[in-house]
Coordinates of C-alpha atoms and ligand atoms in Angstrom, one line a residue:
Chain R
M24 CA 0.0 0.0 0.0
A25 CA 1.2 3.5 -0.9
L26 CA 2.2 5.8 1.9
L27 CA 0.3 8.7 0.4
E28 CA -2.3 8.1 -2.2
I29 CA -4.5 10.7 -3.8
K30 CA -7.1 10.3 -6.5
N31 CA -8.5 13.1 -8.7
L32 CA -7.3 16.1 -6.6
S33 CA -8.6 19.5 -7.7
V34 CA -8.1 22.9 -6.1
G35 CA -10.0 26.0 -7.1
F36 CA -9.6 29.5 -5.8
D37 CA -12.4 32.1 -5.6
T38 CA -11.2 35.2 -7.4
S39 CA -12.9 38.5 -8.5
T40 CA -13.2 37.0 -12.0
G41 CA -14.7 33.7 -10.9
Q42 CA -13.2 30.4 -9.9
F43 CA -9.6 29.7 -10.9
M44 CA -8.6 26.0 -11.1
A45 CA -5.0 25.7 -9.9
V46 CA -5.0 21.9 -9.8
Q47 CA -7.2 19.8 -12.0
G48 CA -7.7 16.1 -11.4
I49 CA -4.2 15.0 -10.3
D50 CA -3.6 11.4 -9.2
L51 CA -0.6 10.9 -7.1
S52 CA 1.0 8.2 -4.9
V53 CA 4.3 7.8 -3.1
D54 CA 5.6 4.8 -1.3
A55 CA 7.7 4.7 1.8
R56 CA 11.4 4.8 0.8
E57 CA 10.6 6.4 -2.5
V58 CA 11.6 9.7 -4.0
L59 CA 8.8 11.2 -6.1
A60 CA 9.7 14.4 -8.0
I61 CA 6.9 16.8 -9.1
V62 CA 8.3 19.0 -11.8
G63 CA 6.7 21.9 -13.7
E64 CA 7.2 25.6 -14.4
S65 CA 6.0 28.3 -12.0
G66 CA 2.3 28.5 -11.6
S67 CA 1.7 24.8 -12.6
G68 CA 0.1 24.1 -9.3
K69 CA 2.9 22.1 -7.6
S70 CA 2.9 24.0 -4.3
V71 CA -0.9 24.3 -4.2
A72 CA -1.4 20.6 -4.6
M73 CA 1.0 19.8 -1.7
L74 CA -0.5 22.6 0.5
A75 CA -3.9 21.0 -0.1
V76 CA -2.6 17.7 1.2
M77 CA -1.2 19.4 4.3
G78 CA -4.4 21.4 4.8
L79 CA -2.6 24.6 4.7
L80 CA -4.5 26.5 2.0
P81 CA -6.5 29.7 2.7
K82 CA -10.3 29.8 3.0
S83 CA -10.7 31.0 -0.6
A84 CA -9.5 27.5 -1.8
T85 CA -11.9 24.7 -2.6
V86 CA -10.2 21.3 -2.4
T87 CA -11.9 18.2 -3.8
A88 CA -10.6 14.7 -4.3
D89 CA -12.1 11.2 -4.8
S90 CA -9.8 9.9 -2.1
M91 CA -6.8 10.9 -0.1
T92 CA -5.2 8.5 2.2
F93 CA -2.0 8.8 4.2
D94 CA -0.5 5.8 6.0
G95 CA -3.9 4.1 6.0
H96 CA -5.8 7.1 7.3
D97 CA -8.6 8.8 5.3
M98 CA -7.5 12.4 5.2
L99 CA -10.8 13.6 3.8
K100 CA -12.7 12.4 6.8
M101 CA -10.2 13.3 9.4
T102 CA -11.0 16.0 11.9
T103 CA -9.0 19.2 11.8
K104 CA -7.5 18.4 15.2
R105 CA -6.3 14.9 14.1
K106 CA -4.9 16.5 10.9
R107 CA -2.9 19.0 12.9
E108 CA -1.4 16.2 14.9
I109 CA -0.2 14.4 11.8
V110 CA 0.9 17.4 9.8
G111 CA 4.4 18.4 11.1
R112 CA 5.0 15.1 12.8
D113 CA 4.3 12.3 10.3
V114 CA 4.2 14.6 7.2
A115 CA 6.7 17.4 7.2
M116 CA 7.3 20.1 4.7
I117 CA 10.3 22.4 3.8
F118 CA 10.0 25.4 1.7
Q119 CA 12.1 27.4 -0.8
E120 CA 13.0 30.4 1.3
P121 CA 14.6 29.1 4.5
M122 CA 15.0 32.7 5.8
A123 CA 11.3 33.3 5.4
S124 CA 10.2 30.1 7.0
L125 CA 12.3 30.5 10.1
N126 CA 11.1 33.0 12.6
P127 CA 13.7 35.8 12.8
C128 CA 12.8 36.6 16.4
F129 CA 13.7 33.2 17.9
T130 CA 16.9 31.2 18.2
V131 CA 17.4 28.1 16.2
G132 CA 17.4 26.1 19.3
F133 CA 14.1 27.5 20.5
Q134 CA 12.4 26.8 17.1
L135 CA 13.7 23.3 17.0
E136 CA 12.7 22.5 20.5
E137 CA 9.3 24.0 20.0
V138 CA 8.5 21.3 17.4
L139 CA 9.7 18.6 19.8
R140 CA 7.6 20.0 22.7
F141 CA 4.4 20.3 20.6
H142 CA 4.5 17.0 18.8
M143 CA 6.7 14.7 20.9
K144 CA 5.9 16.1 24.4
M145 CA 9.5 15.8 25.4
D146 CA 10.8 17.4 28.6
A147 CA 13.4 20.2 28.4
K148 CA 16.5 18.1 28.9
T149 CA 15.5 15.5 26.3
R150 CA 14.5 18.2 23.9
R151 CA 17.9 19.8 24.1
R152 CA 19.7 16.6 23.6
R153 CA 17.6 15.8 20.6
A154 CA 18.0 19.3 19.1
I155 CA 21.8 18.9 19.2
E156 CA 21.6 15.5 17.7
L157 CA 19.4 16.8 14.9
L158 CA 21.8 19.7 14.0
Q159 CA 24.6 17.1 13.9
Q160 CA 22.6 15.0 11.5
V161 CA 22.1 17.8 9.1
G162 CA 25.8 18.7 9.1
I163 CA 25.9 21.8 11.2
P164 CA 29.3 22.2 12.9
T165 CA 29.4 23.0 16.7
P166 CA 25.6 22.4 17.2
E167 CA 25.7 23.3 20.9
E168 CA 26.8 26.8 20.0
R169 CA 24.4 27.0 17.1
L170 CA 21.4 26.5 19.3
S171 CA 21.6 30.1 20.5
S172 CA 22.1 31.6 17.0
Y173 CA 19.4 33.6 15.3
P174 CA 18.5 32.9 11.6
H175 CA 20.1 36.1 10.4
Q176 CA 23.4 35.0 11.8
M177 CA 23.6 32.1 9.5
S178 CA 24.0 31.7 5.7
G179 CA 21.1 30.6 3.4
G180 CA 22.5 27.1 3.2
Q181 CA 22.8 26.8 7.0
C182 CA 19.2 28.0 7.5
Q183 CA 18.0 25.4 5.0
R184 CA 19.9 22.7 7.1
V185 CA 18.1 24.0 10.2
M186 CA 14.7 23.8 8.3
I187 CA 15.6 20.2 7.4
A188 CA 16.4 19.4 11.0
I189 CA 13.0 20.8 12.1
A190 CA 11.3 18.8 9.4
I191 CA 12.9 15.5 10.4
A192 CA 12.7 16.2 14.1
C193 CA 9.7 13.9 14.7
N194 CA 10.8 11.2 12.4
P195 CA 8.2 11.9 9.7
K196 CA 7.1 9.1 7.3
L197 CA 6.8 11.6 4.5
L198 CA 8.9 14.7 3.8
I199 CA 7.7 17.2 1.2
A200 CA 10.5 19.5 0.0
D201 CA 9.1 22.4 -2.0
E202 CA 11.9 23.9 -4.2
P203 CA 14.3 23.4 -1.3
T204 CA 17.4 24.6 -3.2
T205 CA 16.1 27.2 -5.6
A206 CA 17.4 30.1 -3.6
L207 CA 20.9 28.6 -3.1
D208 CA 24.2 28.5 -5.0
V209 CA 24.9 25.3 -6.9
T210 CA 27.6 24.1 -4.6
I211 CA 25.3 24.5 -1.6
Q212 CA 22.4 23.1 -3.6
K213 CA 24.4 19.9 -4.2
Q214 CA 25.1 19.6 -0.4
I215 CA 21.4 20.1 0.5
L216 CA 20.2 17.6 -2.1
D217 CA 22.7 15.0 -1.0
L218 CA 21.7 15.6 2.6
L219 CA 18.0 15.1 1.8
V220 CA 18.5 12.0 -0.2
S221 CA 20.8 10.4 2.4
L222 CA 18.3 11.2 5.2
Q223 CA 15.5 9.8 3.1
A224 CA 17.4 6.5 2.6
K225 CA 18.7 6.3 6.1
Y226 CA 15.2 6.7 7.7
G227 CA 13.2 5.1 4.9
M228 CA 11.1 8.1 4.4
G229 CA 9.0 8.9 1.4
L230 CA 10.2 12.1 -0.2
I231 CA 8.3 14.4 -2.5
M232 CA 10.7 16.7 -4.3
I233 CA 9.0 19.7 -5.8
T234 CA 11.1 21.5 -8.4
H235 CA 11.1 23.4 -11.6
D236 CA 14.6 22.2 -12.4
M237 CA 15.1 19.1 -14.6
G238 CA 18.7 18.8 -13.2
V239 CA 17.3 18.4 -9.6
V240 CA 14.9 15.7 -10.9
A241 CA 17.7 13.8 -12.6
E242 CA 19.9 14.0 -9.5
T243 CA 17.3 12.9 -6.9
A244 CA 14.1 11.2 -8.2
D245 CA 13.0 7.6 -8.5
R246 CA 9.8 8.5 -10.1
V247 CA 8.5 11.7 -11.7
I248 CA 5.3 13.6 -12.3
V249 CA 5.4 16.3 -14.9
Q250 CA 2.8 19.0 -14.3
Y251 CA 1.6 21.8 -16.6
K252 CA -1.2 24.3 -15.8
G253 CA -2.6 22.2 -13.0
R254 CA -2.7 19.0 -14.9
K255 CA -0.5 15.9 -15.0
M256 CA 1.2 15.6 -18.3
E257 CA 3.3 12.5 -17.7
E258 CA 4.3 10.1 -15.0
A259 CA 7.3 7.8 -15.4
D260 CA 10.3 6.4 -13.6
V261 CA 13.2 8.8 -13.9
L262 CA 15.3 7.0 -16.5
S263 CA 12.3 6.5 -18.8
L264 CA 11.4 10.1 -18.5
F265 CA 14.8 11.3 -19.7
E266 CA 15.4 8.5 -22.1
S267 CA 12.0 8.4 -23.8
P268 CA 9.7 11.1 -22.7
K269 CA 6.1 10.4 -23.8
S270 CA 4.4 13.7 -23.4
P271 CA 5.0 16.5 -25.9
Y272 CA 5.3 18.9 -23.0
T273 CA 8.1 16.8 -21.3
R274 CA 9.9 16.7 -24.7
A275 CA 9.5 20.4 -25.0
L276 CA 10.9 21.0 -21.5
L277 CA 13.9 18.7 -22.1
S278 CA 14.7 20.3 -25.4
A279 CA 14.6 23.8 -23.9
L280 CA 17.6 22.8 -21.6
P281 CA 20.7 24.7 -22.8
E282 CA 22.7 21.5 -22.4
N283 CA 20.4 19.8 -25.0
A284 CA 20.8 22.6 -27.5
T285 CA 21.5 21.5 -31.0
G286 CA 22.8 24.2 -33.3
D287 CA 22.4 27.8 -32.6
R288 CA 18.9 28.0 -31.2
L289 CA 17.1 26.6 -28.3
S290 CA 13.7 25.2 -28.9
T291 CA 11.1 26.8 -26.7
V292 CA 8.1 25.3 -25.1
A293 CA 5.8 27.9 -26.7
D294 CA 7.0 26.8 -30.2
F295 CA 6.5 23.2 -29.3
M296 CA 3.1 23.6 -27.8
K297 CA 2.0 25.6 -30.8
N298 CA 3.0 22.9 -33.2
E299 CA 1.6 20.2 -31.1
A300 CA -1.8 22.0 -30.7
A301 CA -1.9 22.4 -34.5
I302 CA -1.4 18.7 -34.9
S303 CA -3.3 17.1 -32.1
G304 CA -5.1 19.7 -29.8
A305 CA -2.8 19.7 -26.8
P306 CA -4.3 20.8 -23.4
S307 CA -4.6 24.5 -23.1
Chain N
M17 CA 42.2 43.2 -37.0
T18 CA 40.0 42.5 -34.1
E19 CA 38.5 45.4 -32.2
I20 CA 38.7 45.4 -28.4
V21 CA 35.5 47.0 -27.0
L22 CA 36.2 46.5 -23.4
E23 CA 39.3 46.1 -21.3
G24 CA 39.9 45.9 -17.6
R25 CA 43.4 46.3 -16.1
N26 CA 43.7 45.2 -12.5
I27 CA 40.3 46.6 -11.5
V28 CA 39.8 46.8 -7.7
R29 CA 36.7 47.8 -5.7
D30 CA 36.6 48.4 -2.0
Y31 CA 33.5 49.0 0.1
H32 CA 33.7 50.7 3.4
V33 CA 31.2 49.3 5.8
G34 CA 30.3 50.0 9.4
G35 CA 32.1 53.0 10.7
S36 CA 29.4 54.0 13.3
F37 CA 30.1 55.7 16.6
F38 CA 30.7 52.3 18.2
G39 CA 32.4 50.2 15.5
K40 CA 35.4 50.9 13.4
A41 CA 34.9 51.1 9.7
K42 CA 35.9 48.0 7.8
T43 CA 37.0 47.7 4.3
V44 CA 35.7 44.9 2.1
R45 CA 37.6 44.3 -1.1
A46 CA 34.7 43.0 -3.3
V47 CA 36.8 42.9 -6.5
K48 CA 40.5 42.1 -6.3
G49 CA 42.4 43.1 -9.4
V50 CA 40.4 41.9 -12.4
S51 CA 42.0 42.0 -15.9
F52 CA 40.5 41.0 -19.2
T53 CA 39.9 42.1 -22.8
L54 CA 36.8 41.6 -24.8
E55 CA 36.4 41.7 -28.6
K56 CA 33.5 43.3 -30.4
G57 CA 30.6 40.9 -31.0
K58 CA 31.8 38.4 -28.4
T59 CA 30.2 37.2 -25.1
L60 CA 32.2 37.0 -21.9
A61 CA 30.5 35.1 -19.2
I62 CA 31.3 35.8 -15.5
V63 CA 30.4 33.0 -13.1
G64 CA 30.8 32.4 -9.4
E65 CA 28.6 32.1 -6.3
S66 CA 26.6 34.9 -4.7
G67 CA 28.8 37.5 -3.1
C68 CA 31.9 36.9 -5.2
G69 CA 31.7 40.3 -6.8
K70 CA 30.0 39.8 -10.2
S71 CA 27.5 42.6 -9.9
T72 CA 30.0 45.0 -8.4
L73 CA 32.2 44.4 -11.5
G74 CA 29.2 44.7 -13.8
R75 CA 28.3 48.1 -12.3
I76 CA 31.9 49.3 -12.8
L77 CA 31.9 48.2 -16.4
T78 CA 28.7 50.1 -17.1
L79 CA 29.9 53.3 -15.4
I80 CA 27.4 53.2 -12.5
D81 CA 30.1 52.8 -9.8
P82 CA 33.7 53.9 -9.9
Q83 CA 36.6 51.4 -9.5
T84 CA 38.7 52.0 -6.4
S85 CA 41.8 51.5 -8.5
G86 CA 42.8 50.0 -11.8
E87 CA 41.9 51.0 -15.3
L88 CA 38.7 50.6 -17.4
L89 CA 38.9 51.1 -21.1
I90 CA 35.9 51.4 -23.4
D91 CA 36.7 51.3 -27.1
G92 CA 40.3 51.8 -26.1
K93 CA 39.7 55.0 -24.1
A94 CA 40.5 54.9 -20.4
I95 CA 37.6 56.1 -18.2
N96 CA 37.3 56.6 -14.4
I97 CA 33.9 58.0 -13.4
A98 CA 35.4 59.2 -10.1
K99 CA 37.6 61.6 -12.0
D100 CA 36.4 62.0 -15.6
R101 CA 33.2 63.6 -16.8
V102 CA 31.2 60.9 -18.5
T103 CA 29.9 62.1 -21.8
S104 CA 26.5 61.1 -23.0
E105 CA 28.2 59.3 -25.8
M106 CA 30.0 57.1 -23.3
R107 CA 26.7 56.5 -21.4
R108 CA 25.0 55.5 -24.6
K109 CA 27.6 52.8 -25.4
V110 CA 27.2 50.7 -22.3
Q111 CA 23.9 49.5 -20.9
I112 CA 23.0 47.1 -18.1
I113 CA 20.1 44.7 -17.6
F114 CA 19.3 43.3 -14.2
Q115 CA 17.9 40.0 -13.0
N116 CA 14.6 41.2 -11.7
P117 CA 12.7 42.6 -14.7
Y118 CA 9.9 43.9 -12.5
G119 CA 12.0 45.8 -9.9
S120 CA 13.8 47.7 -12.7
L121 CA 10.6 49.0 -14.3
N122 CA 8.6 51.9 -13.0
P123 CA 5.0 50.5 -12.4
R124 CA 3.3 53.8 -13.3
Q125 CA 5.1 54.2 -16.6
K126 CA 3.6 52.9 -19.8
I127 CA 5.8 50.7 -21.8
G128 CA 6.0 53.3 -24.6
E129 CA 7.3 55.8 -22.2
V130 CA 9.8 53.3 -20.7
L131 CA 11.3 52.9 -24.1
G132 CA 11.1 56.6 -25.1
E133 CA 12.8 57.9 -21.9
P134 CA 16.4 57.1 -22.8
L135 CA 15.9 59.0 -26.1
L136 CA 14.2 61.9 -24.3
L137 CA 17.1 62.2 -21.8
N138 CA 20.0 61.6 -24.2
T139 CA 19.0 62.7 -27.7
K140 CA 17.2 65.6 -29.4
K141 CA 14.7 63.3 -31.1
T142 CA 11.1 64.6 -31.3
A143 CA 8.1 62.9 -29.6
A144 CA 7.0 61.4 -33.0
Q145 CA 10.5 60.0 -33.7
R146 CA 10.7 58.6 -30.2
R147 CA 7.4 56.9 -30.6
D148 CA 8.3 55.4 -34.0
L149 CA 11.6 54.1 -32.6
A150 CA 9.9 52.6 -29.5
M151 CA 7.3 50.8 -31.8
E152 CA 10.1 49.4 -33.9
M153 CA 12.0 48.1 -30.9
L154 CA 8.9 46.4 -29.5
V155 CA 8.7 44.4 -32.6
K156 CA 12.4 43.6 -32.5
V157 CA 12.2 42.0 -29.1
G158 CA 9.2 40.0 -30.0
L159 CA 6.4 42.2 -28.6
G160 CA 4.0 44.3 -30.7
P161 CA 2.8 47.9 -31.1
E162 CA -0.3 46.9 -29.2
H163 CA 1.9 46.7 -26.0
Y164 CA 2.9 50.4 -26.3
N165 CA 0.2 51.7 -24.0
R166 CA 0.3 49.0 -21.4
Y167 CA 1.8 49.0 -17.9
P168 CA 4.5 46.7 -16.6
H169 CA 2.2 44.7 -14.3
M170 CA 0.3 43.5 -17.4
F171 CA 3.3 41.5 -18.6
S172 CA 4.7 38.2 -17.6
G173 CA 8.2 37.8 -16.3
G174 CA 9.6 36.9 -19.7
Q175 CA 7.9 39.8 -21.4
R176 CA 9.2 42.2 -18.8
Q177 CA 12.7 41.0 -19.4
R178 CA 12.1 41.6 -23.2
I179 CA 11.0 45.2 -22.2
A180 CA 14.2 45.7 -20.2
I181 CA 16.2 44.5 -23.1
A182 CA 14.3 46.8 -25.4
R183 CA 14.9 49.7 -23.2
A184 CA 18.6 49.0 -23.0
L185 CA 18.9 48.8 -26.8
M186 CA 17.1 52.2 -27.4
L187 CA 20.3 54.1 -27.5
S188 CA 22.0 51.6 -29.8
P189 CA 24.7 50.6 -27.3
S190 CA 27.7 48.5 -28.4
L191 CA 28.1 46.7 -25.0
L192 CA 25.4 45.1 -22.9
V193 CA 26.1 43.9 -19.4
L194 CA 23.5 41.3 -18.5
D195 CA 23.4 40.6 -14.8
E196 CA 21.6 37.2 -14.3
P197 CA 19.1 38.1 -17.0
V198 CA 17.4 34.7 -17.1
S199 CA 17.8 33.5 -13.5
A200 CA 14.3 34.4 -12.5
L201 CA 12.7 33.0 -15.6
D202 CA 11.1 29.6 -16.3
L203 CA 13.0 27.2 -18.5
S204 CA 10.8 27.8 -21.6
V205 CA 10.9 31.6 -21.2
Q206 CA 14.7 31.4 -20.5
A207 CA 15.1 29.7 -23.9
Q208 CA 13.1 32.5 -25.6
V209 CA 15.1 35.2 -24.0
L210 CA 18.5 33.5 -24.8
N211 CA 17.4 33.1 -28.4
L212 CA 16.4 36.8 -28.5
L213 CA 19.8 37.8 -27.2
A214 CA 21.6 35.7 -29.8
D215 CA 19.5 37.2 -32.6
L216 CA 20.2 40.8 -31.4
Q217 CA 23.9 40.1 -31.0
D218 CA 24.0 38.9 -34.7
E219 CA 21.9 41.8 -35.9
F220 CA 23.7 44.6 -34.1
N221 CA 27.1 43.0 -33.6
L222 CA 26.6 43.5 -29.9
T223 CA 29.2 42.7 -27.2
Y224 CA 27.9 41.0 -24.1
V225 CA 29.1 40.6 -20.6
F226 CA 26.8 37.8 -19.3
I227 CA 26.8 37.4 -15.5
S228 CA 25.4 34.1 -14.4
H229 CA 25.7 31.3 -11.8
D230 CA 24.2 28.7 -14.2
L231 CA 26.9 26.8 -16.0
S232 CA 24.6 25.1 -18.5
V233 CA 23.5 28.6 -19.7
V234 CA 27.1 29.8 -19.7
R235 CA 28.3 26.9 -21.7
Y236 CA 25.6 27.6 -24.3
I237 CA 26.1 31.3 -24.7
A238 CA 29.7 32.2 -23.9
D239 CA 32.8 32.7 -26.0
E240 CA 34.9 33.4 -23.1
V241 CA 34.5 32.5 -19.4
M242 CA 35.8 34.1 -16.3
V243 CA 35.3 32.3 -12.9
M244 CA 35.3 34.5 -9.8
Y245 CA 35.8 33.4 -6.3
Y246 CA 35.8 35.9 -3.4
G247 CA 36.5 38.8 -5.7
E248 CA 39.3 37.1 -7.5
V249 CA 39.5 35.7 -11.0
V250 CA 40.5 32.1 -10.5
E251 CA 40.0 31.0 -14.1
Y252 CA 39.8 32.8 -17.4
G253 CA 39.9 31.4 -20.9
T254 CA 37.8 30.4 -23.9
R255 CA 34.7 28.5 -23.2
D256 CA 36.2 25.2 -24.5
E257 CA 39.4 25.7 -22.4
V258 CA 37.5 26.3 -19.2
F259 CA 34.9 23.6 -19.7
S260 CA 37.1 20.8 -21.0
N261 CA 40.1 21.5 -18.8
P262 CA 39.4 23.5 -15.7
Q263 CA 42.5 24.4 -13.8
H264 CA 41.4 25.8 -10.5
S265 CA 39.9 23.6 -7.7
Y266 CA 37.0 26.0 -7.3
T267 CA 36.0 25.7 -11.0
K268 CA 36.2 21.9 -10.6
T269 CA 34.0 22.0 -7.5
L270 CA 31.5 24.2 -9.4
F271 CA 31.4 21.7 -12.3
A272 CA 31.0 18.7 -9.9
A273 CA 28.1 20.4 -8.1
T274 CA 26.2 21.2 -11.3
P275 CA 23.3 18.7 -11.7
K276 CA 23.7 16.2 -14.6
S277 CA 20.6 15.3 -16.5
D278 CA 22.1 13.1 -19.2
V279 CA 20.9 9.5 -19.4
E280 CA 24.4 8.0 -18.5
S281 CA 24.6 10.1 -15.3
I282 CA 21.1 9.0 -14.3
K283 CA 22.0 5.4 -14.9
A284 CA 25.1 5.7 -12.8
R285 CA 23.3 7.3 -9.9
L286 CA 20.6 4.6 -9.9
A287 CA 23.2 1.8 -10.1
K288 CA 25.0 3.3 -7.1
K289 CA 21.8 3.6 -5.2
K290 CA 20.9 0.0 -5.9
V291 CA 24.2 -1.2 -4.4
A292 CA 23.8 1.0 -1.3
A293 CA 20.2 -0.4 -0.7
Ligands
ADP1 N1 -4.2 31.9 -2.5 C1 -4.4 31.9 -3.9 N2 -5.4 32.6 -4.5 C2 -5.5 32.5 -5.8 N3 -4.7 31.9 -6.7 C3 -3.7 31.3 -6.1 C4 -3.4 31.2 -4.7 N4 -2.3 30.5 -4.5 C5 -1.9 30.1 -5.7 N5 -2.7 30.6 -6.7 C6 -2.5 30.3 -8.1 O1 -2.5 28.9 -8.3 C7 -1.6 28.6 -9.4 C8 -0.6 27.5 -9.0 O2 0.2 28.1 -8.0 P1 1.4 27.3 -7.3 O3 0.9 26.0 -6.9 O4 2.0 28.2 -6.3 O5 2.4 27.1 -8.5 P2 3.9 26.4 -8.5 O6 4.2 26.0 -7.1 O7 3.8 25.3 -9.5 O8 4.8 27.5 -9.0 C9 -0.9 29.9 -9.8 O9 -1.6 30.4 -11.0 C10 -1.2 30.8 -8.6 O10 -1.2 32.2 -9.0
ADP2 N1 27.0 48.8 -1.7 C1 27.7 47.9 -1.0 N2 28.2 48.2 0.2 C2 29.0 47.3 0.9 N3 29.3 46.1 0.5 C3 28.8 45.7 -0.7 C4 28.0 46.6 -1.5 N4 27.6 45.9 -2.6 C5 28.2 44.7 -2.5 N5 28.9 44.5 -1.4 C6 29.6 43.4 -1.0 O1 30.6 43.1 -2.0 C7 30.6 41.6 -2.2 C8 30.3 41.3 -3.7 O2 28.9 41.6 -3.9 P1 28.2 41.5 -5.3 O3 29.1 42.2 -6.3 O4 26.8 41.9 -5.2 O5 28.3 39.9 -5.6 P2 27.6 39.0 -6.6 O6 26.9 39.8 -7.7 O7 28.6 38.1 -7.2 O8 26.6 38.1 -5.8 C9 29.7 41.0 -1.2 O9 30.5 40.6 -0.1 C10 28.8 42.1 -0.9 O10 28.3 42.0 0.4
MG3 MG1 5.7 26.7 -5.8
MG4 MG1 24.8 39.8 -8.2

């Protein structure tokens, strides 16, 4: 049985010009010990879909699905209270901007221990020990000293490591990483991706990696969902996706990569979709 | 004979930071003696991680900030904006385009005015001439006359970057410094903007300094590559030299960290993972 299984997920937003469908009929499943990448350009509904799973969307959003189960629990029927227990403990999420997700007014140690207090009901001494251990696991040097640092006293890469420490604090079964390296330099990106994948393997977590970057997909995923304008264009194991992409949109994305350029010009997704629409009527 | 459009000789830039009542002022050397030459019609890419001094150098090359020491030569003429008066002819020649296409456009200015403004400030062209030239430029960058009366917020990120490029080209510069021009754009839009830059370079024989942290883009667009690390140039050569035979350990680290999306690399990763499991 899959760890997370969603059938026919749709999310609409009430806007001044009527309802806007940000996610339209997505099926998705991820197993324990599996890395699923969701890739698509900005606005394709990647974040909204995951926020819907976490129950973190604003009131203007309408979420519908035929089914949504996590670890055997029916998430559609679950009470808000029960959901709040699970989210942050069994399912954890990290976001693109580590600086923005950490609270600038509190020390790293406080923020880490707060999660342990809320979800794990640990006493102060145990919390502190666990906090140090977690910072060690995410590769932060001299963790005892770091506990009393504020976010602005650390680099972007260090902040993202702290975010990861907070996310794995309660041994989640599923970790959702939403563009975790987009704001970072490539050398730091590499370290963070390696860290995420090694933690995923070590603890047998499911990992959903949201990204717009085909390189990140190639470096981390087992399986991939390609999303475009709220719809799923293709789902494949990572090698098949790069070796023999089925959907015209995936082919367009791959051929827009500068490293795949042939000759003087890059093919663009717009060109590709235009041609495709003329031939077969691609989704709009 | 080749024509050297831009030359730097040992360019240094210091920033003085702090210096309040309590703390002593500190000097940060952001650019530590950069030298290079760039031929007309060529593209020099500057790469390196954030904070290594790329933008600081870019602002010096486009006469926005002065160098602390060293020489800058444009079309063979030495210029130091701290000492020399910058002629409007000099200003016309070098233009800069920034990463964030929205932040660099005035939200209350219609696109037509955005494009007409450089002409208004730097030339004696009439309103009608300015309008015609702006319309022409819109078409050149892949937009249309119908966009003339629209405001920046009505455009997508890629379109705004086209507008910024159009504005920079209004005075027919010979040198464009592009500071991370596609870093904020989606892949498909990035491809369009890179194609546009290639077309414009061919058409006007433009010289580019292309600042980027994305090696796959650099490999695609550059003739020459300069790698900066903490304000220093650690590697400088033709694209093929740098990519096929990097000398400095930082360049090698950078290459090793760049994600590989070719099928062989994916196969190798999966095989390694299988062994570990
Ligand atoms: N609170 C909201 N109200 C209205 N529209 C929203 C809201 N949040 C997101 N959207 C829209 O939903 C679409 C998908 O957004 P998102 O999931 O953030 O995209 P991605 O993460 O793939 O870049 C976008 O068009 C976005 O503008
Ligand atoms: N106006 C400024 N005052 C003080 N320090 C600055 C200023 N601008 C840049 N710096 C410093 O100079 C260094 C180089 O910055 P920058 O040129 O912006 O790097 P890059 O564009 O490669 O990211 C950094 O350490 C930065 O903090
Ligand atoms: Mg997103
Ligand atoms: Mg910069």
